[in-house]
Amino acid sequence: MAIVRFLLFATLCFEVFLAGYCRNNSSRPAVVNIGAIFSLESTIGRVAKIAIEEAVKDVNSNSSILSGTELSITTQNSNCSGFMGMVEALQFMETDIVAIIGPQSSVVAHIITHVANELQVPLLSFAATDPALSSLEFPYFIRTTLSDLYQMNAVADIVNYYGWKEVTAIYIDDDYGRNGIAALNDKLAERRSRISYKAGIPPESIKKGTIMDILVKVALMEARVIVLHANPDSGLIVFSVAEYLGMMGNGYVWIATEWLASLLDSATSLPYETTDSLQGALMLRQHTPDSDQKRAFISRWDKLTGGSLGLNAYGLYAYDSVWLVAHALDAFFNHGGTISFSNDSMINSDGNLHLEEMSIFDDGPLLLKTILRTNFTGLTGLVEFDSGRSLSQPSYDVINVVGTGSRRIGFWSSFSGLSTYPPETLLKAPNRSSPHQKLYPVIWPGETLTTPRGWVFANNGKQLRIGVPVRVSFREFVSRERGTDNAFKGFCIDVFTAAIELLPYAVPYQFIPFGDGHQNPSYTELVNLITTGFFDAAVGDIAIVTNRTRIVDFTQPYAASGLVVVAPFKKLNTGAWAFLRPFSLQMWAVTAAFFIIIGMVVWILEHRINDEFRGPPKQQVTTILWFSFSTMFFAHRENTVSTLGRAVLIIWLFVVLIVNSSYTASLTSILTVQQLSSSVKGVDSLRMTSDPIGYQVGSFAEHYLIEELGISKSRLVALGSPEAYAEALRKGPGKEGGVAAIVDELSYVELFLSSQCAFRIVGQEFTKSGWGFAFPRDSPLAVDLSTAILTLSENGDLQRIHDKWLKQSACSLDDSEIDSDRLHLKSFWGLFVICGLACLVALFIHLVQILRQLHYTNANPNPDETSSSTEARGSRMGHFHRILSLMDEKHEPSKKSKRRKVELVLDSGKDMVTRTQIATQ
């Protein structure tokens, strides 16, 4: 039973397959009609006609595709006319056409795509490169070549590779030219470059006179990088006129789009005048990988044409377009597609137009989807479409026209950028990073290998309008000369003129004053006027800060100037107790404690073996104190015997040496260096208070204090001159309307303090910035001036200009400041008082001892004395003479002390005898 079931199932499957196969074969027509629309007289059209015919022959002779079905192609000539293209397309729609190869022109494609959309007939264009045709507005338009969107991306990468920032675009003024240049503008903007001038060529009746007028205007522009996006006829005229005008010489860069490569590839020979006018130009060509299939077709092409017509990339794309239709139709039929047409109810015929004969291709949407899903390897490489309905892996050859031929200097691809390796070899490891972008050397117009700068100063008689602030304070930096409107002088002006003189080209300019002359203008407004085009540049003491760098470009800073705080100060008098200031209270306490501790440690270590540290308790305490404190002056007399004691003493003496030296140095500084004090310690302490803060009118300091430091605007006081600075600081933050401190740029502050000695900079410079000259974004003049400023700095001219205008005069010091290095009695009288008190106390104690001894003598008279001596001693003079004699006589120690000294002498004698005996033995 299982075998029977299997046989029944197999029979059923075979019948289903056979029925489907028969149905597919029966649905395939014997002939499928396709059309072709392009200009047969054009270079591209002549190549495409041969390529398409050969492709149809190859398809029909290949039994592996469209088995049993033959392609039939009908060609119509559009003459690159939109009207003629529309007429030919309408005629096609009367003949049951399922697809159209073409059109060649983007202008024609824009028109007939509307017809294709309505009648659901796919258009496969091998030459219409207008990026706008990729829009969803044209769903039945399929581009089988590369979009100009990729070509303009390649041009932008070349411009960026050589560091150019501005280009001039010359283009044919139709859909193809305008939309291509619009794409170029977008791609340049992504790389911070731009099209500085656009020149459109009329698409009809092109004359040399018209081209000459256009190129004369181009020659007056700054940019010397010219992108030519035209067609072969107009493009060759442009190059011819450019050579006549001297625009194919040194300094110029010409980049031609793919139209030039297609022309040179197709032409077997060109007149000498034509090739000579192209020398040094760069051009792009659609890249097609080398393959055996491509080489075989090129060999076949030479036999077909006899060498009279070259094969260009558009011919290869036209050939592959036919094969694309064939592969799609094969898949279309395999999926059950049928060729049938129906009338469009929306088309009503009036008169003799016979529009009702046009019909809609019923399965057109299915064929469209099949085409977009088809992929195969053709003469141009892998043919497949991405999600945007563009050919995947777009790439171009970058070519340099040299001599009678051309030289490939590299490649461009969407995944690896510029490279000297073929794009197909980089698919596995694409890298668009800057270090990997590379091209071979180029021979530029004028037969030079030096890369052109890409721009010159415009030779149109127009002068640069340079805005200069009209300052009313700190006029050493910028000031308008008296009796003139546009003449300025000062440090900033001299730096600018010196830098301009170093440029390798002339720069005509005029200074335009900015400000009312009553107060310093707003520098932010001055910079903003550059972005609006009112000024071409700004010269002056303009700080380079973040919000300004977002809208303009600055040159290399020619002066460093960050924000600092200026505040009044007062002198600190040293005073009578200045000798206590070198050490803090804690330091004094620790030092005194260590003196006592070291004395006790040494006494413990020496007590048992050193007689100088023995004796009555009172004497030993005295010894400890005397020894420890005498080490301060290295005046101790007691010898240390033990090794431990000596080790401790050596270390302690080293510590004392360091402490003494530090104390001496600090005290010297306190007594000889002028000590200044201010209630404001820096910007941080200023933020913590609510005192008013001054700033210069027009300075960016106001914005910084409010936005960056969060200081209330109500605390800020605008000041317009150095005199206003000084007055506000003297008044202080009290009721008189002054300020606690002023925040301003370092350059202004240094100039202010050179004549105002009552104020000082407190704290550190809390911003790091500089002054530069402002130019529009990506201005090449800013780059050249930066180089010139660096040159001025290296050769010393910048310093000489600085010394000329800003050499600071010595601050006029008053008498007290002149005497700041002299030592006065007021700094030392405390020490003298202490010493005097010590003397008085010692004398007082000594006198008390004398009086006690006198009293003891009077109470216990000597029996050997005579009565006359006793009487004399009882008188006043006697008492006085007795006191003097007691003070003069030597004090004899007591018997107990004598006994102790004798014992010490005997003991030491015994020790000597013992040592002598030991030595003799």
PDB file of N, CA and C in Angstrom, residues 787-863:
ATOM      1  N   THR A 787      49.636  82.328   8.008  1.00  0.00           N
ATOM      2  CA  THR A 787      51.032  82.016   7.692  1.00  0.00           C
ATOM      3  C   THR A 787      51.901  83.269   7.796  1.00  0.00           C
ATOM      4  N   ALA A 788      51.362  84.387   7.331  1.00  0.00           N
ATOM      5  CA  ALA A 788      52.119  85.645   7.399  1.00  0.00           C
ATOM      6  C   ALA A 788      52.339  86.075   8.851  1.00  0.00           C
ATOM      7  N   ILE A 789      51.340  85.901   9.709  1.00  0.00           N
ATOM      8  CA  ILE A 789      51.480  86.274  11.120  1.00  0.00           C
ATOM      9  C   ILE A 789      52.532  85.408  11.799  1.00  0.00           C
ATOM     10  N   LEU A 790      52.558  84.115  11.471  1.00  0.00           N
ATOM     11  CA  LEU A 790      53.604  83.243  12.026  1.00  0.00           C
ATOM     12  C   LEU A 790      54.988  83.699  11.580  1.00  0.00           C
ATOM     13  N   THR A 791      55.080  84.153  10.330  1.00  0.00           N
ATOM     14  CA  THR A 791      56.360  84.672   9.846  1.00  0.00           C
ATOM     15  C   THR A 791      56.770  85.918  10.628  1.00  0.00           C
ATOM     16  N   LEU A 792      55.822  86.816  10.883  1.00  0.00           N
ATOM     17  CA  LEU A 792      56.119  88.014  11.675  1.00  0.00           C
ATOM     18  C   LEU A 792      56.597  87.650  13.072  1.00  0.00           C
ATOM     19  N   SER A 793      56.000  86.611  13.636  1.00  0.00           N
ATOM     20  CA  SER A 793      56.392  86.191  14.983  1.00  0.00           C
ATOM     21  C   SER A 793      57.796  85.600  14.982  1.00  0.00           C
ATOM     22  N   GLU A 794      58.118  84.824  13.941  1.00  0.00           N
ATOM     23  CA  GLU A 794      59.413  84.158  13.902  1.00  0.00           C
ATOM     24  C   GLU A 794      60.561  85.124  13.624  1.00  0.00           C
ATOM     25  N   ASN A 795      60.314  86.128  12.786  1.00  0.00           N
ATOM     26  CA  ASN A 795      61.418  87.047  12.473  1.00  0.00           C
ATOM     27  C   ASN A 795      61.520  88.232  13.429  1.00  0.00           C
ATOM     28  N   GLY A 796      60.663  88.281  14.439  1.00  0.00           N
ATOM     29  CA  GLY A 796      60.754  89.314  15.463  1.00  0.00           C
ATOM     30  C   GLY A 796      60.005  90.593  15.154  1.00  0.00           C
ATOM     31  N   ASP A 797      59.401  90.695  13.966  1.00  0.00           N
ATOM     32  CA  ASP A 797      58.684  91.931  13.625  1.00  0.00           C
ATOM     33  C   ASP A 797      57.465  92.135  14.513  1.00  0.00           C
ATOM     34  N   LEU A 798      56.812  91.054  14.886  1.00  0.00           N
ATOM     35  CA  LEU A 798      55.621  91.172  15.730  1.00  0.00           C
ATOM     36  C   LEU A 798      55.981  91.776  17.088  1.00  0.00           C
ATOM     37  N   GLN A 799      57.113  91.376  17.653  1.00  0.00           N
ATOM     38  CA  GLN A 799      57.541  91.931  18.936  1.00  0.00           C
ATOM     39  C   GLN A 799      57.921  93.392  18.800  1.00  0.00           C
ATOM     40  N   ARG A 800      58.539  93.729  17.677  1.00  0.00           N
ATOM     41  CA  ARG A 800      58.922  95.126  17.474  1.00  0.00           C
ATOM     42  C   ARG A 800      57.692  96.020  17.347  1.00  0.00           C
ATOM     43  N   ILE A 801      56.673  95.525  16.676  1.00  0.00           N
ATOM     44  CA  ILE A 801      55.420  96.297  16.587  1.00  0.00           C
ATOM     45  C   ILE A 801      54.799  96.436  17.969  1.00  0.00           C
ATOM     46  N   HIS A 802      54.851  95.373  18.746  1.00  0.00           N
ATOM     47  CA  HIS A 802      54.307  95.416  20.114  1.00  0.00           C
ATOM     48  C   HIS A 802      55.046  96.457  20.955  1.00  0.00           C
ATOM     49  N   ASP A 803      56.371  96.460  20.875  1.00  0.00           N
ATOM     50  CA  ASP A 803      57.156  97.412  21.665  1.00  0.00           C
ATOM     51  C   ASP A 803      56.904  98.848  21.217  1.00  0.00           C
ATOM     52  N   LYS A 804      56.637  99.022  19.941  1.00  0.00           N
ATOM     53  CA  LYS A 804      56.400 100.364  19.424  1.00  0.00           C
ATOM     54  C   LYS A 804      55.153 100.988  20.041  1.00  0.00           C
ATOM     55  N   TRP A 805      54.101 100.206  20.193  1.00  0.00           N
ATOM     56  CA  TRP A 805      52.826 100.750  20.652  1.00  0.00           C
ATOM     57  C   TRP A 805      52.527 100.470  22.117  1.00  0.00           C
ATOM     58  N   LEU A 806      53.025  99.356  22.623  1.00  0.00           N
ATOM     59  CA  LEU A 806      52.559  98.909  23.937  1.00  0.00           C
ATOM     60  C   LEU A 806      53.677  98.736  24.939  1.00  0.00           C
ATOM     61  N   LYS A 807      54.851  99.310  24.675  1.00  0.00           N
ATOM     62  CA  LYS A 807      55.934  99.187  25.644  1.00  0.00           C
ATOM     63  C   LYS A 807      55.542  99.910  26.923  1.00  0.00           C
ATOM     64  N   GLN A 808      55.452  99.179  27.995  1.00  0.00           N
ATOM     65  CA  GLN A 808      54.902  99.715  29.237  1.00  0.00           C
ATOM     66  C   GLN A 808      55.916 100.626  29.929  1.00  0.00           C
ATOM     67  N   SER A 809      55.438 101.767  30.385  1.00  0.00           N
ATOM     68  CA  SER A 809      56.267 102.671  31.178  1.00  0.00           C
ATOM     69  C   SER A 809      56.303 102.193  32.615  1.00  0.00           C
ATOM     70  N   ALA A 810      57.376 102.514  33.271  1.00  0.00           N
ATOM     71  CA  ALA A 810      57.519 102.092  34.669  1.00  0.00           C
ATOM     72  C   ALA A 810      56.500 102.800  35.529  1.00  0.00           C
ATOM     73  N   CYS A 811      55.895 102.052  36.434  1.00  0.00           N
ATOM     74  CA  CYS A 811      54.897 102.634  37.324  1.00  0.00           C
ATOM     75  C   CYS A 811      55.575 103.611  38.272  1.00  0.00           C
ATOM     76  N   SER A 812      55.030 104.805  38.410  1.00  0.00           N
ATOM     77  CA  SER A 812      55.609 105.823  39.296  1.00  0.00           C
ATOM     78  C   SER A 812      55.348 105.449  40.744  1.00  0.00           C
ATOM     79  N   LEU A 813      56.407 105.093  41.455  1.00  0.00           N
ATOM     80  CA  LEU A 813      56.282 104.626  42.824  1.00  0.00           C
ATOM     81  C   LEU A 813      56.413 105.794  43.800  1.00  0.00           C
ATOM     82  N   ASP A 814      55.668 105.758  44.865  1.00  0.00           N
ATOM     83  CA  ASP A 814      55.775 106.805  45.885  1.00  0.00           C
ATOM     84  C   ASP A 814      56.925 106.472  46.833  1.00  0.00           C
ATOM     85  N   ASP A 815      57.178 107.374  47.784  1.00  0.00           N
ATOM     86  CA  ASP A 815      58.343 107.224  48.661  1.00  0.00           C
ATOM     87  C   ASP A 815      58.275 105.964  49.498  1.00  0.00           C
ATOM     88  N   SER A 816      57.077 105.621  49.938  1.00  0.00           N
ATOM     89  CA  SER A 816      56.968 104.441  50.778  1.00  0.00           C
ATOM     90  C   SER A 816      57.311 103.191  50.000  1.00  0.00           C
ATOM     91  N   GLU A 817      56.995 103.178  48.698  1.00  0.00           N
ATOM     92  CA  GLU A 817      57.319 102.015  47.893  1.00  0.00           C
ATOM     93  C   GLU A 817      58.812 101.975  47.580  1.00  0.00           C
ATOM     94  N   ILE A 818      59.424 103.143  47.409  1.00  0.00           N
ATOM     95  CA  ILE A 818      60.861 103.181  47.174  1.00  0.00           C
ATOM     96  C   ILE A 818      61.603 102.638  48.378  1.00  0.00           C
ATOM     97  N   ASP A 819      61.082 102.921  49.585  1.00  0.00           N
ATOM     98  CA  ASP A 819      61.744 102.481  50.813  1.00  0.00           C
ATOM     99  C   ASP A 819      61.321 101.088  51.245  1.00  0.00           C
ATOM    100  N   SER A 820      60.609 100.361  50.354  1.00  0.00           N
ATOM    101  CA  SER A 820      60.069  99.074  50.788  1.00  0.00           C
ATOM    102  C   SER A 820      61.160  98.058  51.085  1.00  0.00           C
ATOM    103  N   ASP A 821      62.404  98.288  50.542  1.00  0.00           N
ATOM    104  CA  ASP A 821      63.466  97.338  50.813  1.00  0.00           C
ATOM    105  C   ASP A 821      64.331  97.760  51.995  1.00  0.00           C
ATOM    106  N   ARG A 822      63.987  98.877  52.717  1.00  0.00           N
ATOM    107  CA  ARG A 822      64.722  99.311  53.906  1.00  0.00           C
ATOM    108  C   ARG A 822      64.050  98.760  55.155  1.00  0.00           C
ATOM    109  N   LEU A 823      64.852  98.479  56.172  1.00  0.00           N
ATOM    110  CA  LEU A 823      64.336  97.951  57.428  1.00  0.00           C
ATOM    111  C   LEU A 823      64.208  99.085  58.442  1.00  0.00           C
ATOM    112  N   HIS A 824      63.029  99.233  59.024  1.00  0.00           N
ATOM    113  CA  HIS A 824      62.754 100.306  59.965  1.00  0.00           C
ATOM    114  C   HIS A 824      62.634  99.747  61.388  1.00  0.00           C
ATOM    115  N   LEU A 825      62.765 100.676  62.361  1.00  0.00           N
ATOM    116  CA  LEU A 825      62.711 100.289  63.764  1.00  0.00           C
ATOM    117  C   LEU A 825      61.381  99.654  64.127  1.00  0.00           C
ATOM    118  N   LYS A 826      60.298 100.095  63.453  1.00  0.00           N
ATOM    119  CA  LYS A 826      58.972  99.585  63.807  1.00  0.00           C
ATOM    120  C   LYS A 826      58.865  98.078  63.551  1.00  0.00           C
ATOM    121  N   SER A 827      59.753  97.562  62.704  1.00  0.00           N
ATOM    122  CA  SER A 827      59.706  96.130  62.432  1.00  0.00           C
ATOM    123  C   SER A 827      60.433  95.313  63.499  1.00  0.00           C
ATOM    124  N   PHE A 828      61.186  95.958  64.379  1.00  0.00           N
ATOM    125  CA  PHE A 828      62.008  95.207  65.324  1.00  0.00           C
ATOM    126  C   PHE A 828      61.809  95.618  66.780  1.00  0.00           C
ATOM    127  N   TRP A 829      60.991  96.613  67.054  1.00  0.00           N
ATOM    128  CA  TRP A 829      60.946  97.096  68.434  1.00  0.00           C
ATOM    129  C   TRP A 829      60.382  96.056  69.383  1.00  0.00           C
ATOM    130  N   GLY A 830      59.576  95.147  68.881  1.00  0.00           N
ATOM    131  CA  GLY A 830      59.073  94.069  69.739  1.00  0.00           C
ATOM    132  C   GLY A 830      60.197  93.191  70.260  1.00  0.00           C
ATOM    133  N   LEU A 831      61.164  92.893  69.368  1.00  0.00           N
ATOM    134  CA  LEU A 831      62.305  92.090  69.800  1.00  0.00           C
ATOM    135  C   LEU A 831      63.140  92.821  70.840  1.00  0.00           C
ATOM    136  N   PHE A 832      63.331  94.127  70.581  1.00  0.00           N
ATOM    137  CA  PHE A 832      64.102  94.896  71.556  1.00  0.00           C
ATOM    138  C   PHE A 832      63.383  94.971  72.897  1.00  0.00           C
ATOM    139  N   VAL A 833      62.097  95.084  72.877  1.00  0.00           N
ATOM    140  CA  VAL A 833      61.330  95.125  74.135  1.00  0.00           C
ATOM    141  C   VAL A 833      61.497  93.829  74.899  1.00  0.00           C
ATOM    142  N   ILE A 834      61.389  92.703  74.193  1.00  0.00           N
ATOM    143  CA  ILE A 834      61.543  91.400  74.862  1.00  0.00           C
ATOM    144  C   ILE A 834      62.933  91.269  75.467  1.00  0.00           C
ATOM    145  N   CYS A 835      63.924  91.675  74.678  1.00  0.00           N
ATOM    146  CA  CYS A 835      65.298  91.572  75.198  1.00  0.00           C
ATOM    147  C   CYS A 835      65.493  92.496  76.395  1.00  0.00           C
ATOM    148  N   GLY A 836      64.936  93.692  76.301  1.00  0.00           N
ATOM    149  CA  GLY A 836      65.065  94.628  77.411  1.00  0.00           C
ATOM    150  C   GLY A 836      64.379  94.124  78.667  1.00  0.00           C
ATOM    151  N   LEU A 837      63.187  93.561  78.499  1.00  0.00           N
ATOM    152  CA  LEU A 837      62.474  93.007  79.653  1.00  0.00           C
ATOM    153  C   LEU A 837      63.256  91.864  80.279  1.00  0.00           C
ATOM    154  N   ALA A 838      63.861  91.038  79.453  1.00  0.00           N
ATOM    155  CA  ALA A 838      64.652  89.935  79.999  1.00  0.00           C
ATOM    156  C   ALA A 838      65.816  90.471  80.827  1.00  0.00           C
ATOM    157  N   CYS A 839      66.422  91.517  80.314  1.00  0.00           N
ATOM    158  CA  CYS A 839      67.534  92.111  81.064  1.00  0.00           C
ATOM    159  C   CYS A 839      67.057  92.689  82.393  1.00  0.00           C
ATOM    160  N   LEU A 840      65.952  93.399  82.349  1.00  0.00           N
ATOM    161  CA  LEU A 840      65.423  94.003  83.574  1.00  0.00           C
ATOM    162  C   LEU A 840      65.043  92.945  84.596  1.00  0.00           C
ATOM    163  N   VAL A 841      64.406  91.887  84.130  1.00  0.00           N
ATOM    164  CA  VAL A 841      64.004  90.833  85.067  1.00  0.00           C
ATOM    165  C   VAL A 841      65.235  90.170  85.678  1.00  0.00           C
ATOM    166  N   ALA A 842      66.243  89.903  84.866  1.00  0.00           N
ATOM    167  CA  ALA A 842      67.456  89.262  85.386  1.00  0.00           C
ATOM    168  C   ALA A 842      68.160  90.167  86.384  1.00  0.00           C
ATOM    169  N   LEU A 843      68.240  91.462  86.071  1.00  0.00           N
ATOM    170  CA  LEU A 843      68.871  92.409  86.987  1.00  0.00           C
ATOM    171  C   LEU A 843      68.078  92.536  88.285  1.00  0.00           C
ATOM    172  N   PHE A 844      66.768  92.513  88.141  1.00  0.00           N
ATOM    173  CA  PHE A 844      65.944  92.619  89.335  1.00  0.00           C
ATOM    174  C   PHE A 844      66.162  91.429  90.260  1.00  0.00           C
ATOM    175  N   ILE A 845      66.182  90.227  89.682  1.00  0.00           N
ATOM    176  CA  ILE A 845      66.400  89.022  90.485  1.00  0.00           C
ATOM    177  C   ILE A 845      67.798  89.056  91.115  1.00  0.00           C
ATOM    178  N   HIS A 846      68.775  89.500  90.343  1.00  0.00           N
ATOM    179  CA  HIS A 846      70.141  89.578  90.848  1.00  0.00           C
ATOM    180  C   HIS A 846      70.237  90.590  91.994  1.00  0.00           C
ATOM    181  N   LEU A 847      69.526  91.717  91.849  1.00  0.00           N
ATOM    182  CA  LEU A 847      69.541  92.732  92.907  1.00  0.00           C
ATOM    183  C   LEU A 847      68.868  92.225  94.169  1.00  0.00           C
ATOM    184  N   VAL A 848      67.786  91.468  93.977  1.00  0.00           N
ATOM    185  CA  VAL A 848      67.114  90.879  95.148  1.00  0.00           C
ATOM    186  C   VAL A 848      68.062  89.947  95.867  1.00  0.00           C
ATOM    187  N   GLN A 849      68.794  89.155  95.108  1.00  0.00           N
ATOM    188  CA  GLN A 849      69.756  88.237  95.749  1.00  0.00           C
ATOM    189  C   GLN A 849      70.826  89.014  96.511  1.00  0.00           C
ATOM    190  N   ILE A 850      71.306  90.136  95.941  1.00  0.00           N
ATOM    191  CA  ILE A 850      72.332  90.949  96.606  1.00  0.00           C
ATOM    192  C   ILE A 850      71.778  91.529  97.910  1.00  0.00           C
ATOM    193  N   LEU A 851      70.548  92.026  97.826  1.00  0.00           N
ATOM    194  CA  LEU A 851      69.948  92.614  99.022  1.00  0.00           C
ATOM    195  C   LEU A 851      69.735  91.566 100.112  1.00  0.00           C
ATOM    196  N   ARG A 852      69.367  90.374  99.699  1.00  0.00           N
ATOM    197  CA  ARG A 852      69.196  89.314 100.699  1.00  0.00           C
ATOM    198  C   ARG A 852      70.541  88.994 101.364  1.00  0.00           C
ATOM    199  N   GLN A 853      71.553  88.951 100.547  1.00  0.00           N
ATOM    200  CA  GLN A 853      72.881  88.669 101.126  1.00  0.00           C
ATOM    201  C   GLN A 853      73.327  89.807 102.047  1.00  0.00           C
ATOM    202  N   LEU A 854      72.989  91.067 101.655  1.00  0.00           N
ATOM    203  CA  LEU A 854      73.339  92.212 102.507  1.00  0.00           C
ATOM    204  C   LEU A 854      72.590  92.147 103.830  1.00  0.00           C
ATOM    205  N   HIS A 855      71.305  91.775 103.726  1.00  0.00           N
ATOM    206  CA  HIS A 855      70.526  91.659 104.949  1.00  0.00           C
ATOM    207  C   HIS A 855      71.091  90.563 105.849  1.00  0.00           C
ATOM    208  N   TYR A 856      71.499  89.451 105.213  1.00  0.00           N
ATOM    209  CA  TYR A 856      72.067  88.359 106.014  1.00  0.00           C
ATOM    210  C   TYR A 856      73.384  88.793 106.673  1.00  0.00           C
ATOM    211  N   THR A 857      74.158  89.587 105.958  1.00  0.00           N
ATOM    212  CA  THR A 857      75.448  90.042 106.515  1.00  0.00           C
ATOM    213  C   THR A 857      75.234  91.010 107.686  1.00  0.00           C
ATOM    214  N   ASN A 858      74.265  91.896 107.540  1.00  0.00           N
ATOM    215  CA  ASN A 858      73.983  92.856 108.614  1.00  0.00           C
ATOM    216  C   ASN A 858      73.450  92.139 109.851  1.00  0.00           C
ATOM    217  N   ALA A 859      72.664  91.114 109.618  1.00  0.00           N
ATOM    218  CA  ALA A 859      72.086  90.404 110.773  1.00  0.00           C
ATOM    219  C   ALA A 859      73.121  89.534 111.470  1.00  0.00           C
ATOM    220  N   ASN A 860      74.153  89.110 110.769  1.00  0.00           N
ATOM    221  CA  ASN A 860      75.191  88.258 111.333  1.00  0.00           C
ATOM    222  C   ASN A 860      76.552  88.891 111.029  1.00  0.00           C
ATOM    223  N   PRO A 861      76.925  89.932 111.824  1.00  0.00           N
ATOM    224  CA  PRO A 861      78.186  90.634 111.543  1.00  0.00           C
ATOM    225  C   PRO A 861      79.388  89.740 111.858  1.00  0.00           C
ATOM    226  N   ASN A 862      80.475  90.049 111.223  1.00  0.00           N
ATOM    227  CA  ASN A 862      81.718  89.303 111.414  1.00  0.00           C
ATOM    228  C   ASN A 862      82.389  89.796 112.702  1.00  0.00           C
ATOM    229  N   PRO A 863      82.722  88.925 113.669  1.00  0.00           N
ATOM    230  CA  PRO A 863      83.320  89.376 114.929  1.00  0.00           C
ATOM    231  C   PRO A 863      84.695  90.000 114.766  1.00  0.00           C
TER     232      PRO A 863
END
